[in-house]
XYZ file of C-alpha atoms in Angstrom:
116
model
C 11.105 43.466 24.715
C 11.014 47.110 23.605
C 12.830 49.598 25.878
C 9.683 51.667 26.207
C 7.723 48.604 27.492
C 5.874 49.183 30.749
C 4.529 46.166 32.706
C 1.448 46.999 34.768
C 1.973 47.084 38.584
C 1.265 44.082 40.448
C 1.911 42.780 43.990
C 4.964 40.491 44.580
C 2.685 37.904 46.332
C -0.368 36.313 45.002
C -3.556 38.210 46.120
C -5.428 34.847 46.437
C -4.711 31.129 46.570
C -4.333 29.437 43.175
C -3.251 32.582 41.396
C -0.095 32.455 39.175
C 1.994 35.381 37.828
C 2.189 35.518 33.970
C 0.240 36.515 30.813
C -3.319 35.628 30.284
C -3.657 34.656 26.619
C -6.158 33.378 24.117
C -5.635 30.150 22.349
C -4.340 31.928 19.323
C -1.973 33.942 21.294
C -0.509 31.042 23.281
C 0.004 29.067 20.064
C 1.658 32.104 18.338
C 4.091 32.312 21.282
C 4.782 28.836 22.465
C 3.858 26.678 19.336
C 1.006 25.048 17.861
C -0.202 21.963 19.792
C -3.533 20.172 19.883
C -3.177 18.275 23.132
C -3.736 20.963 25.887
C -1.859 22.861 28.393
C 0.524 19.932 29.500
C 1.954 19.520 25.964
C 2.116 23.275 25.774
C 4.175 23.297 29.041
C 6.533 20.702 27.451
C 6.940 22.947 24.394
C 7.537 26.033 26.523
C 10.139 24.043 28.644
C 11.923 22.841 25.440
C 12.044 26.460 23.981
C 13.410 27.672 27.395
C 16.026 25.031 27.577
C 17.088 25.710 23.956
C 18.021 29.210 25.127
C 20.064 27.880 28.105
C 17.420 28.584 30.613
C 17.695 26.787 33.992
C 15.203 23.867 34.304
C 13.846 24.830 37.564
C 12.914 28.350 36.343
C 11.245 27.134 33.257
C 7.899 28.955 32.546
C 4.930 26.648 31.957
C 1.463 26.797 30.672
C -1.784 26.270 32.636
C -5.380 26.583 31.871
C -6.961 29.893 33.050
C -10.049 29.571 35.339
C -11.683 31.689 32.654
C -12.823 29.331 29.989
C -10.861 29.568 26.621
C -7.767 31.196 28.100
C -4.289 30.052 29.087
C -1.780 31.351 31.499
C 2.022 31.527 30.358
C 3.429 31.461 33.931
C 6.827 32.930 34.613
C 7.222 30.403 37.411
C 5.127 28.562 39.961
C 6.447 30.048 43.169
C 3.840 31.899 45.353
C 5.781 35.054 45.953
C 8.708 36.823 44.395
C 11.415 39.420 45.077
C 11.447 42.318 42.899
C 14.911 41.452 41.484
C 13.750 37.986 40.406
C 10.665 39.700 38.531
C 12.840 42.104 36.714
C 15.306 39.558 35.598
C 13.183 36.492 35.087
C 10.270 38.138 33.328
C 12.581 39.972 31.046
C 14.203 36.604 30.136
C 10.851 34.967 29.538
C 9.620 37.789 27.352
C 12.814 37.595 25.360
C 12.767 33.864 25.007
C 9.132 33.819 23.763
C 9.357 37.191 22.031
C 6.211 38.431 23.926
C 5.158 41.708 22.191
C 4.572 44.873 24.090
C 0.912 44.716 23.187
C 0.456 41.977 25.659
C 1.802 43.998 28.705
C -1.784 44.499 29.903
C -2.294 40.700 29.948
C 0.530 40.297 32.552
C -0.351 39.830 36.274
C -1.700 37.416 38.816
C -4.305 35.146 37.274
C -6.497 32.338 38.672
C -5.727 28.819 37.113
C -8.362 26.247 36.617
């Protein structure tokens, strides 16, 4: 994560039910970040978990992948909790960004998103 990176503002609690905090990404973007897989979001979540574990990330805090309610998009979720403390966001989102080498150009894709 570049030092000049600015995440967009977001509430610490989901504005609506079934929303998850993370990056809304196209199929190409998710494959570039997590790894290429043909079997859908569950296998991408497994790949994300393995990548997270390889960097000594805690199992319970592993990010995972879900289908976006908007067809053709995926959500790389930082965690599946419903609300967060600011300290968790600052620490955990930074760790996820570093682990997956998420470019600053995707900052605008971060926030609360509906899952399918």
